[in-house]
Amino acid sequence: MPSTPAHPAVRPVVFVEGVRTPFGRARPDGIYAHTRADDLAVKALREVLRRHPELPPERIDEVAFAATTQTGDQGLTLGRTVGVLAGLPASVPGYAIDRMCAGGMTAVTTTAAGIGVGAQDVVLAGGVEHMGRHPMGAGADPNPRFAAERLVSADALDMGKTAENLHDRFPALTRKRADAFGVASQAKYAAALAAGKIDPDLVPVALRDPDRGWGLATADEPPRPGTTLESIRGLATPFRPGGRVTAATSAPLTDGAAVCLLAAEETAAELGLGARMRMHAFAYAGVAPEVMGLGPVPATRRVLARAGLTIDDIGLFELNEAFAVQVLAFLDAFSIADDDPRVNPYGGAIAVGHPLASSGVRLMTQLARQFAERPDVRYGLTAMCVGLGQGGSILWENPHHREYDGYRPAATTTSPKNEVL
């Protein structure tokens, strides 16, 4: 009688490296106005490889790349095309993925699941969004049944209106609180930048402007240092007359790319790769599309339940700031103060920008750097809301913590100096 093969055990997955391009404003005079989206992705991917010469490129088993608007220079199976353009061996496969704002996050969790069951050992996962060239939803044709059969609210496809809906639903989420949160995001980012905590994760990007010639992007373009409550008090509310959501409490439209390297823990040890974080659990959840900003709340409850932890076990939070009110709704749901130092210590998307599908990997990269600074913290969380009513949440474990029982690299080093690729 033939034997029955044993099911493989789930293997631990580690986050080895994460990098991103500087983020640019999505407008005709933005730094990436004349740069292709796939070229941004290639820059980030090649930087990951440059930082890890110990990784034989042929050992990469998959490239998963996300974009929300998959057309033009963001189309054509990004994972495969970016891998080819970056010089990976032809044997390395790739694919594209879309979960709107959580595209990069989903690229990470999907490939991590593959590692966990033994289908892959080493993967590259990331996201790119050139919102200046491809505004969210451009070219999309929503089915008329959504409106005709009232399957979703008319607000569901307007992210700014969904943010206003959160203010409506929860009166405690005032404009005053949102304004204060937006100002704090700018201040925290500026402090992190001055302290040298942002630049190590950036890869400079060469630029060519037909009018100005060659240039170099080395810093994020969206931040507005020095923002004060007084300076934003009179801002318009573009999503609703007399509303509460303003440019100061929303992530700006942004261009950029981010990529990370994941590996099975045993493979990382074999190849001598780093282990900056270990994935502990992940979850996604759906909510009513017209209040999509609530998505991270049930997703986080789900991931904590799966891990057997509580919110008090989380020592660091990287929450995507699509809108201030969305983060505040999360904080209130878990009884966390607006100014809790565990939350977005380097600031967030309100300051740095939100190039949709790439933002999830930015959150992870920042959390990994904070883990190295905080060996007293064992668990951290990256979470974000998703258009059309979803949320995603990933629980990570800090390899620098005394109770960590996995692979520890011999030494933790800072990333090599960036070079222009």
CSV table of C-alpha atoms in Angstrom, one decimal:
chain,number,residue,atom,x,y,z
A,1,MET,CA,0.0,0.0,0.0
A,2,PRO,CA,1.5,3.4,-1.0
A,3,SER,CA,2.6,5.6,1.9
A,4,THR,CA,1.0,8.9,2.6
A,5,PRO,CA,3.4,11.9,2.5
A,6,ALA,CA,3.6,13.9,5.6
A,7,HIS,CA,2.4,17.5,5.6
A,8,PRO,CA,5.2,19.9,6.0
A,9,ALA,CA,5.4,21.9,9.2
A,10,VAL,CA,5.0,25.6,9.0
A,11,ARG,CA,8.5,27.2,8.8
A,12,PRO,CA,9.3,30.5,10.5
A,13,VAL,CA,9.7,33.5,8.1
A,14,VAL,CA,12.2,36.3,8.7
A,15,PHE,CA,12.3,39.8,7.3
A,16,VAL,CA,15.9,40.2,6.0
A,17,GLU,CA,16.0,43.7,4.5
A,18,GLY,CA,13.7,46.5,3.4
A,19,VAL,CA,14.4,49.6,1.3
A,20,ARG,CA,12.4,52.2,-0.6
A,21,THR,CA,12.9,55.1,-2.9
A,22,PRO,CA,12.5,58.6,-1.6
A,23,PHE,CA,8.8,59.5,-2.0
A,24,GLY,CA,7.8,62.2,-4.4
A,25,ARG,CA,4.8,64.4,-4.8
A,26,ALA,CA,2.4,63.2,-7.5
A,27,ARG,CA,2.1,66.3,-9.6
A,28,PRO,CA,3.6,67.7,-12.9
A,29,ASP,CA,6.5,69.3,-11.1
A,30,GLY,CA,7.1,66.3,-8.7
A,31,ILE,CA,10.6,64.7,-8.6
A,32,TYR,CA,9.3,61.6,-10.5
A,33,ALA,CA,7.2,63.4,-13.1
A,34,HIS,CA,9.5,62.0,-15.8
A,35,THR,CA,10.5,58.7,-14.2
A,36,ARG,CA,8.8,55.4,-15.0
A,37,ALA,CA,7.1,53.4,-12.2
A,38,ASP,CA,8.8,50.2,-13.1
A,39,ASP,CA,12.2,51.9,-13.0
A,40,LEU,CA,11.4,53.0,-9.4
A,41,ALA,CA,10.7,49.4,-8.6
A,42,VAL,CA,13.9,48.3,-10.2
A,43,LYS,CA,16.0,50.8,-8.3
A,44,ALA,CA,14.6,49.5,-5.0
A,45,LEU,CA,15.0,45.8,-5.9
A,46,ARG,CA,18.6,46.3,-7.0
A,47,GLU,CA,19.4,48.0,-3.8
A,48,VAL,CA,18.2,45.1,-1.8
A,49,LEU,CA,20.5,42.8,-3.8
A,50,ARG,CA,23.4,45.1,-3.5
A,51,ARG,CA,23.1,45.1,0.3
A,52,HIS,CA,23.2,41.3,0.3
A,53,PRO,CA,26.0,40.0,-1.9
A,54,GLU,CA,25.9,36.8,0.1
A,55,LEU,CA,22.6,35.9,-1.6
A,56,PRO,CA,23.1,34.1,-4.9
A,57,PRO,CA,20.5,35.6,-7.2
A,58,GLU,CA,19.5,32.1,-8.5
A,59,ARG,CA,18.4,31.3,-4.9
A,60,ILE,CA,15.5,33.8,-5.2
A,61,ASP,CA,12.4,31.7,-5.7
A,62,GLU,CA,9.8,34.4,-6.4
A,63,VAL,CA,9.3,38.1,-7.0
A,64,ALA,CA,5.8,39.5,-6.0
A,65,PHE,CA,5.1,43.1,-6.9
A,66,ALA,CA,2.0,45.1,-6.2
A,67,ALA,CA,0.4,48.1,-7.8
A,68,THR,CA,-3.1,49.5,-7.4
A,69,THR,CA,-3.5,50.8,-10.9
A,70,GLN,CA,-2.0,48.1,-13.1
A,71,THR,CA,-1.7,49.7,-16.4
A,72,GLY,CA,1.0,51.4,-18.5
A,73,ASP,CA,4.4,51.3,-16.8
A,74,GLN,CA,2.7,49.7,-13.7
A,75,GLY,CA,1.3,46.8,-15.8
A,76,LEU,CA,2.6,43.7,-17.5
A,77,THR,CA,3.0,41.4,-14.6
A,78,LEU,CA,5.3,43.6,-12.5
A,79,GLY,CA,7.0,40.9,-10.5
A,80,ARG,CA,8.3,39.3,-13.6
A,81,THR,CA,9.1,42.4,-15.6
A,82,VAL,CA,10.8,44.2,-12.6
A,83,GLY,CA,12.9,41.0,-12.0
A,84,VAL,CA,14.1,40.9,-15.6
A,85,LEU,CA,14.8,44.6,-15.7
A,86,ALA,CA,16.8,44.3,-12.4
A,87,GLY,CA,19.0,41.6,-13.9
A,88,LEU,CA,17.7,38.6,-12.0
A,89,PRO,CA,18.3,35.2,-13.7
A,90,ALA,CA,15.6,34.2,-16.2
A,91,SER,CA,14.8,31.2,-13.9
A,92,VAL,CA,13.4,33.6,-11.2
A,93,PRO,CA,9.6,33.8,-11.7
A,94,GLY,CA,7.3,36.7,-10.7
A,95,TYR,CA,3.8,38.0,-10.6
A,96,ALA,CA,1.7,41.1,-9.9
A,97,ILE,CA,-0.8,41.5,-7.1
A,98,ASP,CA,-3.4,44.1,-6.1
A,99,ARG,CA,-5.1,44.8,-2.8
A,100,MET,CA,-5.1,48.6,-3.3
A,101,CYS,CA,-3.3,50.3,-0.4
A,102,ALA,CA,-2.3,46.9,1.1
A,103,GLY,CA,-0.8,45.6,-2.1
A,104,GLY,CA,2.8,45.5,-0.8
A,105,MET,CA,1.6,44.1,2.5
A,106,THR,CA,-0.3,41.3,0.6
A,107,ALA,CA,2.8,40.6,-1.6
A,108,VAL,CA,4.7,40.0,1.7
A,109,THR,CA,2.1,37.8,3.4
A,110,THR,CA,1.3,35.8,0.3
A,111,THR,CA,5.0,35.0,-0.4
A,112,ALA,CA,5.6,34.5,3.4
A,113,ALA,CA,2.8,31.9,3.3
A,114,GLY,CA,4.6,30.2,0.5
A,115,ILE,CA,7.8,30.1,2.5
A,116,GLY,CA,5.9,28.8,5.5
A,117,VAL,CA,4.7,25.7,3.6
A,118,GLY,CA,8.0,25.1,1.9
A,119,ALA,CA,7.1,26.3,-1.6
A,120,GLN,CA,9.8,28.9,-1.5
A,121,ASP,CA,12.9,29.7,0.5
A,122,VAL,CA,13.8,33.3,-0.5
A,123,VAL,CA,11.5,35.9,-2.0
A,124,LEU,CA,11.4,39.5,-2.9
A,125,ALA,CA,8.1,41.4,-2.3
A,126,GLY,CA,7.2,45.0,-2.8
A,127,GLY,CA,5.0,47.6,-4.3
A,128,VAL,CA,5.1,50.7,-6.5
A,129,GLU,CA,2.7,53.5,-7.2
A,130,HIS,CA,3.2,56.4,-9.6
A,131,MET,CA,0.1,58.3,-8.7
A,132,GLY,CA,1.2,61.3,-10.8
A,133,ARG,CA,0.9,59.2,-13.9
A,134,HIS,CA,-1.8,56.7,-12.7
A,135,PRO,CA,-4.3,58.2,-10.2
A,136,MET,CA,-6.1,55.7,-8.1
A,137,GLY,CA,-8.9,54.2,-10.0
A,138,ALA,CA,-7.8,55.7,-13.4
A,139,GLY,CA,-9.3,53.6,-16.2
A,140,ALA,CA,-11.4,51.5,-13.8
A,141,ASP,CA,-15.0,50.8,-14.7
A,142,PRO,CA,-16.9,50.0,-11.5
A,143,ASN,CA,-19.9,47.7,-12.2
A,144,PRO,CA,-23.1,49.7,-12.2
A,145,ARG,CA,-24.7,47.1,-9.9
A,146,PHE,CA,-22.7,48.6,-7.0
A,147,ALA,CA,-25.0,51.7,-7.2
A,148,ALA,CA,-28.1,50.3,-8.9
A,149,GLU,CA,-28.5,47.6,-6.3
A,150,ARG,CA,-27.1,49.6,-3.4
A,151,LEU,CA,-24.5,47.1,-2.7
A,152,VAL,CA,-22.2,49.8,-1.3
A,153,SER,CA,-22.7,53.4,-0.3
A,154,ALA,CA,-22.1,56.1,-2.9
A,155,ASP,CA,-19.2,57.2,-0.8
A,156,ALA,CA,-17.4,53.9,-1.0
A,157,LEU,CA,-15.2,54.8,-4.0
A,158,ASP,CA,-14.2,58.3,-2.6
A,159,MET,CA,-11.6,57.7,0.1
A,160,GLY,CA,-11.9,61.2,1.5
A,161,LYS,CA,-15.6,60.8,2.0
A,162,THR,CA,-15.0,57.6,3.8
A,163,ALA,CA,-12.8,59.5,6.2
A,164,GLU,CA,-15.5,62.1,6.7
A,165,ASN,CA,-17.9,59.2,7.5
A,166,LEU,CA,-15.7,58.1,10.4
A,167,HIS,CA,-15.9,61.6,11.9
A,168,ASP,CA,-19.7,61.3,11.5
A,169,ARG,CA,-19.9,57.9,13.1
A,170,PHE,CA,-17.7,58.7,16.1
A,171,PRO,CA,-18.2,62.2,17.4
A,172,ALA,CA,-15.2,61.8,19.7
A,173,LEU,CA,-13.0,61.8,16.6
A,174,THR,CA,-13.0,65.6,16.2
A,175,ARG,CA,-11.2,67.8,13.8
A,176,LYS,CA,-9.2,69.2,16.7
A,177,ARG,CA,-7.8,65.7,17.5
A,178,ALA,CA,-7.1,65.0,13.8
A,179,ASP,CA,-5.3,68.3,13.3
A,180,ALA,CA,-3.1,67.6,16.4
A,181,PHE,CA,-2.3,64.2,15.1
A,182,GLY,CA,-1.3,65.5,11.6
A,183,VAL,CA,1.0,68.1,13.2
A,184,ALA,CA,2.6,65.5,15.4
A,185,SER,CA,3.2,63.2,12.3
A,186,GLN,CA,5.2,66.0,10.6
A,187,ALA,CA,7.1,66.8,13.8
A,188,LYS,CA,8.0,63.1,14.5
A,189,TYR,CA,9.2,62.6,10.9
A,190,ALA,CA,11.3,65.7,11.1
A,191,ALA,CA,12.9,64.6,14.3
A,192,ALA,CA,13.6,61.1,12.9
A,193,LEU,CA,15.1,62.6,9.8
A,194,ALA,CA,17.4,64.8,11.8
A,195,ALA,CA,18.4,61.8,14.0
A,196,GLY,CA,19.5,59.8,10.9
A,197,LYS,CA,16.7,57.3,11.2
A,198,ILE,CA,15.2,57.7,7.7
A,199,ASP,CA,18.1,57.9,5.2
A,200,PRO,CA,19.5,54.4,5.8
A,201,ASP,CA,16.4,52.9,4.2
A,202,LEU,CA,16.4,55.1,1.1
A,203,VAL,CA,18.0,54.3,-2.3
A,204,PRO,CA,18.8,57.5,-4.3
A,205,VAL,CA,17.2,57.6,-7.7
A,206,ALA,CA,18.7,59.3,-10.8
A,207,LEU,CA,16.3,61.7,-12.5
A,208,ARG,CA,16.2,63.1,-15.9
A,209,ASP,CA,14.0,66.1,-16.7
A,210,PRO,CA,13.7,67.2,-20.3
A,211,ASP,CA,14.0,70.9,-19.3
A,212,ARG,CA,16.3,70.7,-16.3
A,213,GLY,CA,18.6,67.9,-17.2
A,214,TRP,CA,19.9,65.2,-14.8
A,215,GLY,CA,19.3,65.2,-11.1
A,216,LEU,CA,19.2,62.9,-8.0
A,217,ALA,CA,16.4,62.2,-5.6
A,218,THR,CA,17.9,61.6,-2.2
A,219,ALA,CA,15.1,62.8,0.2
A,220,ASP,CA,11.4,62.6,0.6
A,221,GLU,CA,9.5,65.4,-1.1
A,222,PRO,CA,6.1,65.5,0.7
A,223,PRO,CA,7.1,66.4,4.3
A,224,ARG,CA,6.2,69.9,5.6
A,225,PRO,CA,8.5,70.5,8.5
A,226,GLY,CA,7.4,73.3,10.9
A,227,THR,CA,3.7,72.6,10.4
A,228,THR,CA,1.7,74.1,13.3
A,229,LEU,CA,-1.9,74.0,14.5
A,230,GLU,CA,-2.2,77.7,13.7
A,231,SER,CA,-0.9,77.2,10.1
A,232,ILE,CA,-3.5,74.5,9.3
A,233,ARG,CA,-6.5,75.9,11.1
A,234,GLY,CA,-8.0,77.6,8.1
A,235,LEU,CA,-7.4,74.8,5.5
A,236,ALA,CA,-10.3,73.9,3.3
A,237,THR,CA,-12.2,70.6,3.6
A,238,PRO,CA,-12.2,69.4,0.0
A,239,PHE,CA,-14.3,66.2,0.5
A,240,ARG,CA,-17.3,67.9,2.1
A,241,PRO,CA,-18.3,71.6,2.7
A,242,GLY,CA,-17.9,72.2,6.4
A,243,GLY,CA,-16.2,68.9,6.9
A,244,ARG,CA,-13.3,67.9,9.0
A,245,VAL,CA,-10.7,66.2,6.7
A,246,THR,CA,-8.1,68.5,5.3
A,247,ALA,CA,-4.8,68.3,3.4
A,248,ALA,CA,-3.0,68.4,6.8
A,249,THR,CA,-4.8,65.3,8.1
A,250,SER,CA,-4.6,63.3,4.9
A,251,ALA,CA,-1.7,61.5,3.2
A,252,PRO,CA,-0.6,63.4,0.1
A,253,LEU,CA,-0.8,61.8,-3.4
A,254,THR,CA,2.6,60.2,-3.8
A,255,ASP,CA,5.0,58.4,-6.1
A,256,GLY,CA,7.4,55.8,-4.9
A,257,ALA,CA,8.4,52.1,-4.5
A,258,ALA,CA,9.5,49.8,-1.7
A,259,VAL,CA,10.9,46.3,-1.7
A,260,CYS,CA,11.8,43.7,1.0
A,261,LEU,CA,13.7,40.4,1.2
A,262,LEU,CA,12.1,37.6,3.1
A,263,ALA,CA,13.5,34.1,3.8
A,264,ALA,CA,12.8,31.0,5.7
A,265,GLU,CA,14.6,31.3,9.0
A,266,GLU,CA,16.7,28.2,8.2
A,267,THR,CA,17.7,29.5,4.8
A,268,ALA,CA,18.7,32.9,6.3
A,269,ALA,CA,21.0,31.0,8.7
A,270,GLU,CA,22.4,28.8,5.9
A,271,LEU,CA,23.2,31.9,3.7
A,272,GLY,CA,24.3,34.2,6.5
A,273,LEU,CA,21.5,36.6,5.8
A,274,GLY,CA,20.2,39.0,8.5
A,275,ALA,CA,17.0,38.5,10.4
A,276,ARG,CA,15.6,41.9,11.3
A,277,MET,CA,12.2,40.6,12.2
A,278,ARG,CA,10.3,37.4,12.3
A,279,MET,CA,6.7,37.2,11.1
A,280,HIS,CA,4.5,35.9,13.9
A,281,ALA,CA,1.0,36.1,12.4
A,282,PHE,CA,-1.1,38.1,9.9
A,283,ALA,CA,-4.8,38.7,9.2
A,284,TYR,CA,-7.1,40.6,6.9
A,285,ALA,CA,-10.7,41.5,7.5
A,286,GLY,CA,-13.5,43.3,5.8
A,287,VAL,CA,-15.8,46.2,6.9
A,288,ALA,CA,-18.4,48.3,5.2
A,289,PRO,CA,-16.7,50.1,2.3
A,290,GLU,CA,-18.0,53.5,3.3
A,291,VAL,CA,-16.0,53.3,6.6
A,292,MET,CA,-13.0,51.5,5.1
A,293,GLY,CA,-10.8,53.2,7.7
A,294,LEU,CA,-12.1,50.9,10.4
A,295,GLY,CA,-10.5,47.9,8.6
A,296,PRO,CA,-7.4,47.6,10.7
A,297,VAL,CA,-9.5,47.2,13.9
A,298,PRO,CA,-11.0,43.7,13.1
A,299,ALA,CA,-7.9,42.6,11.3
A,300,THR,CA,-5.8,43.4,14.4
A,301,ARG,CA,-8.3,41.7,16.7
A,302,ARG,CA,-8.1,38.6,14.5
A,303,VAL,CA,-4.3,38.6,14.4
A,304,LEU,CA,-4.0,39.0,18.2
A,305,ALA,CA,-6.5,36.2,18.7
A,306,ARG,CA,-4.5,33.9,16.4
A,307,ALA,CA,-1.3,34.7,18.2
A,308,GLY,CA,-2.8,34.4,21.7
A,309,LEU,CA,-1.7,38.0,22.6
A,310,THR,CA,-3.4,41.2,23.7
A,311,ILE,CA,-3.0,44.7,22.5
A,312,ASP,CA,-0.9,45.3,25.7
A,313,ASP,CA,1.7,42.9,24.4
A,314,ILE,CA,2.5,45.2,21.4
A,315,GLY,CA,5.4,47.5,22.1
A,316,LEU,CA,5.5,49.3,18.7
A,317,PHE,CA,2.9,50.2,16.2
A,318,GLU,CA,3.4,51.2,12.5
A,319,LEU,CA,0.0,52.3,11.4
A,320,ASN,CA,-0.5,53.7,7.9
A,321,GLU,CA,-1.8,57.3,8.1
A,322,ALA,CA,-4.1,57.4,5.1
A,323,PHE,CA,-6.1,59.9,7.2
A,324,ALA,CA,-5.6,61.0,10.7
A,325,VAL,CA,-9.1,60.0,11.6
A,326,GLN,CA,-8.5,56.4,10.5
A,327,VAL,CA,-5.6,56.0,12.9
A,328,LEU,CA,-7.5,57.8,15.7
A,329,ALA,CA,-10.4,55.3,15.2
A,330,PHE,CA,-7.9,52.4,15.7
A,331,LEU,CA,-6.4,54.0,18.8
A,332,ASP,CA,-9.8,54.6,20.3
A,333,ALA,CA,-10.9,51.0,19.6
A,334,PHE,CA,-7.9,49.7,21.6
A,335,SER,CA,-7.9,52.4,24.3
A,336,ILE,CA,-4.6,53.8,23.1
A,337,ALA,CA,-3.8,57.5,23.7
A,338,ASP,CA,-3.4,59.8,20.6
A,339,ASP,CA,0.2,60.6,21.7
A,340,ASP,CA,1.2,57.1,22.8
A,341,PRO,CA,5.0,56.9,22.0
A,342,ARG,CA,4.6,53.4,20.7
A,343,VAL,CA,2.7,54.7,17.7
A,344,ASN,CA,4.5,55.7,14.6
A,345,PRO,CA,7.7,57.0,16.3
A,346,TYR,CA,9.1,58.2,13.0
A,347,GLY,CA,5.9,59.9,11.9
A,348,GLY,CA,3.8,58.5,9.1
A,349,ALA,CA,2.1,58.9,5.7
A,350,ILE,CA,0.6,62.3,6.5
A,351,ALA,CA,4.2,63.5,6.5
A,352,VAL,CA,6.1,61.2,4.2
A,353,GLY,CA,3.3,60.3,1.7
A,354,HIS,CA,1.3,57.2,0.7
A,355,PRO,CA,2.2,55.7,-2.7
A,356,LEU,CA,-0.6,53.1,-2.1
A,357,ALA,CA,0.8,49.6,-2.9
A,358,SER,CA,4.3,50.4,-1.6
A,359,SER,CA,3.3,51.8,1.9
A,360,GLY,CA,2.9,48.4,3.6
A,361,VAL,CA,6.6,47.6,3.0
A,362,ARG,CA,7.6,51.1,4.3
A,363,LEU,CA,5.8,50.3,7.6
A,364,MET,CA,7.7,47.1,7.9
A,365,THR,CA,11.1,48.6,7.1
A,366,GLN,CA,10.6,51.3,9.7
A,367,LEU,CA,9.5,48.8,12.3
A,368,ALA,CA,12.6,46.7,11.7
A,369,ARG,CA,14.8,49.7,12.4
A,370,GLN,CA,12.9,50.5,15.5
A,371,PHE,CA,13.3,46.9,16.7
A,372,ALA,CA,17.1,47.3,16.5
A,373,GLU,CA,16.8,50.4,18.7
A,374,ARG,CA,14.5,48.8,21.2
A,375,PRO,CA,15.6,45.3,22.3
A,376,ASP,CA,13.2,45.7,25.2
A,377,VAL,CA,10.2,45.4,22.8
A,378,ARG,CA,9.3,41.9,21.8
A,379,TYR,CA,6.3,42.4,19.5
A,380,GLY,CA,5.4,45.0,16.9
A,381,LEU,CA,2.5,45.5,14.6
A,382,THR,CA,2.1,46.9,11.1
A,383,ALA,CA,-1.5,47.7,10.0
A,384,MET,CA,-3.4,49.6,7.4
A,385,CYS,CA,-6.8,50.2,6.0
A,386,VAL,CA,-7.7,49.3,2.4
A,387,GLY,CA,-10.0,50.8,-0.1
A,388,LEU,CA,-13.4,49.2,-0.6
A,389,GLY,CA,-13.6,48.2,3.1
A,390,GLN,CA,-10.7,46.0,4.2
A,391,GLY,CA,-7.9,46.1,6.7
A,392,GLY,CA,-4.6,44.2,7.1
A,393,SER,CA,-2.5,43.6,10.2
A,394,ILE,CA,0.8,41.8,10.6
A,395,LEU,CA,2.4,40.8,14.0
A,396,TRP,CA,6.2,40.8,14.1
A,397,GLU,CA,8.7,39.5,16.6
A,398,ASN,CA,11.9,41.3,17.5
A,399,PRO,CA,15.1,39.1,17.2
A,400,HIS,CA,16.9,41.5,19.5
A,401,HIS,CA,14.6,40.6,22.4
A,402,ARG,CA,16.0,38.4,25.2
A,403,GLU,CA,13.2,35.9,24.8
A,404,TYR,CA,13.5,35.5,21.1
A,405,ASP,CA,14.2,31.8,20.3
A,406,GLY,CA,15.0,31.9,16.6
A,407,TYR,CA,18.0,32.5,14.4
A,408,ARG,CA,20.2,35.4,15.4
A,409,PRO,CA,22.8,36.8,13.1
A,410,ALA,CA,26.3,36.9,14.5
A,411,ALA,CA,26.2,40.7,14.6
A,412,THR,CA,23.8,43.5,13.7
A,413,THR,CA,25.3,46.0,11.3
A,414,THR,CA,24.0,49.1,9.7
A,415,SER,CA,23.1,49.0,6.0
A,416,PRO,CA,25.9,49.8,3.5
A,417,LYS,CA,25.9,53.3,2.1
A,418,ASN,CA,23.5,53.8,-0.7
A,419,GLU,CA,24.7,54.1,-4.2
A,420,VAL,CA,23.0,55.3,-7.3
A,421,LEU,CA,21.9,52.4,-9.4
